[in-house]
Coordinates of C-alpha atoms in Angstrom, one line a residue:
M4 CA -32.3 17.0 -12.0
G5 CA -31.0 13.6 -10.9
L6 CA -28.1 11.5 -12.2
V7 CA -27.3 12.1 -15.9
S8 CA -25.0 10.3 -18.3
D9 CA -22.1 12.1 -20.0
A10 CA -24.1 12.1 -23.2
N11 CA -27.1 13.8 -21.5
R12 CA -24.7 16.2 -19.7
I13 CA -23.3 17.4 -23.0
A14 CA -26.6 17.5 -24.8
S15 CA -28.2 19.7 -22.1
G16 CA -25.1 22.0 -21.8
L17 CA -24.7 21.1 -18.1
S18 CA -21.6 22.7 -16.8
C19 CA -19.8 20.8 -14.0
L20 CA -16.4 19.8 -12.7
L21 CA -15.3 16.6 -14.6
V22 CA -13.3 14.1 -12.5
G23 CA -12.6 11.4 -15.0
M24 CA -10.0 10.9 -17.8
S25 CA -11.2 12.7 -20.9
T26 CA -9.7 10.1 -23.2
I27 CA -11.8 7.4 -21.5
K28 CA -14.9 9.6 -21.5
Q29 CA -14.5 10.2 -25.2
R30 CA -14.1 6.5 -25.9
R31 CA -17.2 5.7 -23.9
L32 CA -19.2 8.4 -25.8
G33 CA -18.2 7.6 -29.3
E34 CA -16.6 4.2 -29.7
I35 CA -17.8 1.5 -27.2
E36 CA -21.3 0.2 -28.0
V37 CA -23.5 -1.4 -25.3
S38 CA -24.1 -4.7 -27.1
C39 CA -27.3 -5.6 -25.3
H40 CA -28.8 -2.2 -26.4
S41 CA -27.8 -2.0 -30.0
G42 CA -27.1 1.5 -31.2
T43 CA -26.2 3.0 -27.8
T44 CA -22.8 3.7 -26.3
V45 CA -21.5 3.4 -22.8
G46 CA -21.5 7.2 -22.5
Q47 CA -25.3 7.2 -22.6
Y48 CA -25.5 5.4 -19.3
V49 CA -24.7 6.5 -15.7
P50 CA -21.8 4.3 -14.4
F51 CA -22.1 2.4 -11.1
Y52 CA -19.5 0.1 -9.6
F53 CA -19.8 -3.2 -7.8
C54 CA -16.9 -2.5 -5.4
P55 CA -16.1 -0.4 -2.3
R56 CA -13.5 1.7 -4.2
S57 CA -13.0 1.8 -7.9
I58 CA -9.7 2.3 -9.6
M59 CA -10.8 5.8 -10.6
L60 CA -11.4 6.7 -7.0
Y61 CA -8.0 5.5 -6.1
I62 CA -6.5 7.6 -8.9
L63 CA -8.4 10.7 -7.6
H64 CA -7.3 9.9 -4.0
M65 CA -3.6 9.9 -5.2
G66 CA -4.0 13.1 -7.2
N67 CA -1.0 12.5 -9.4
H68 CA -2.3 10.9 -12.6
P69 CA -1.1 12.9 -15.7
D70 CA -4.4 12.4 -17.6
V71 CA -6.6 13.7 -14.8
S72 CA -6.8 17.5 -14.4
Y73 CA -9.0 17.2 -11.2
K74 CA -6.7 17.3 -8.1
G75 CA -9.3 17.7 -5.4
G76 CA -8.9 14.2 -4.0
Q77 CA -11.6 11.7 -3.2
Q78 CA -13.1 13.4 -0.1
P79 CA -15.5 15.9 -1.9
I80 CA -16.9 13.2 -4.2
V81 CA -20.4 12.0 -3.2
H82 CA -20.7 8.2 -2.9
L83 CA -24.1 6.7 -3.5
Q84 CA -25.2 3.2 -2.5
A85 CA -28.2 1.4 -3.9
D86 CA -29.8 -2.0 -3.8
F87 CA -29.2 -3.7 -7.1
D88 CA -32.6 -5.4 -7.3
T89 CA -34.4 -2.3 -6.4
V90 CA -32.6 -0.2 -9.0
I91 CA -33.3 -2.8 -11.7
N92 CA -36.9 -3.1 -10.8
W93 CA -37.3 0.7 -10.9
A94 CA -35.5 0.9 -14.2
N95 CA -37.7 -1.8 -15.7
S96 CA -40.9 -0.2 -14.4
N97 CA -39.9 3.2 -15.8
T98 CA -38.6 1.9 -19.2
V99 CA -35.1 3.1 -18.4
R100 CA -32.4 1.2 -20.2
W101 CA -29.7 -0.4 -18.1
A102 CA -27.0 -2.9 -18.4
F103 CA -24.1 -4.3 -16.4
S104 CA -20.6 -5.3 -17.6
N105 CA -18.1 -7.9 -16.7
G106 CA -15.3 -5.3 -16.5
N107 CA -14.3 -1.7 -17.1
A108 CA -17.0 -0.1 -19.3
G109 CA -14.2 1.9 -21.0
A110 CA -12.4 -1.2 -22.2
R111 CA -13.1 -2.6 -25.7
L112 CA -13.2 -6.2 -24.5
T113 CA -15.9 -5.8 -21.9
T114 CA -19.2 -7.6 -22.4
N115 CA -22.5 -6.0 -21.4
Y116 CA -25.4 -7.9 -20.0
L117 CA -29.1 -7.8 -19.0
L118 CA -30.6 -10.1 -16.4

């Protein structure tokens, strides 16, 4: 199957364990537009992070955030690493939309970019 966005997960009826905050997921699905791809929302994209450990992974590691029902910790979560240029070249060659942002994609003040 591969990596799927939240929007594709919902549309295909894929059942899985959700590890994020539902309020942020809903905001990404319905409210925050990806400005460089007009008419799309953040929830239509698979998130990747440019850091060794995201805030969300820290929250999962701590296991005590009131808005996160998942309490399994960080250990069972699969971490993927990819070369940025290789991924962008693949996406462009396969007409897959992509963008990167200057901050948290769940925040309203974040700007999206293409290279």
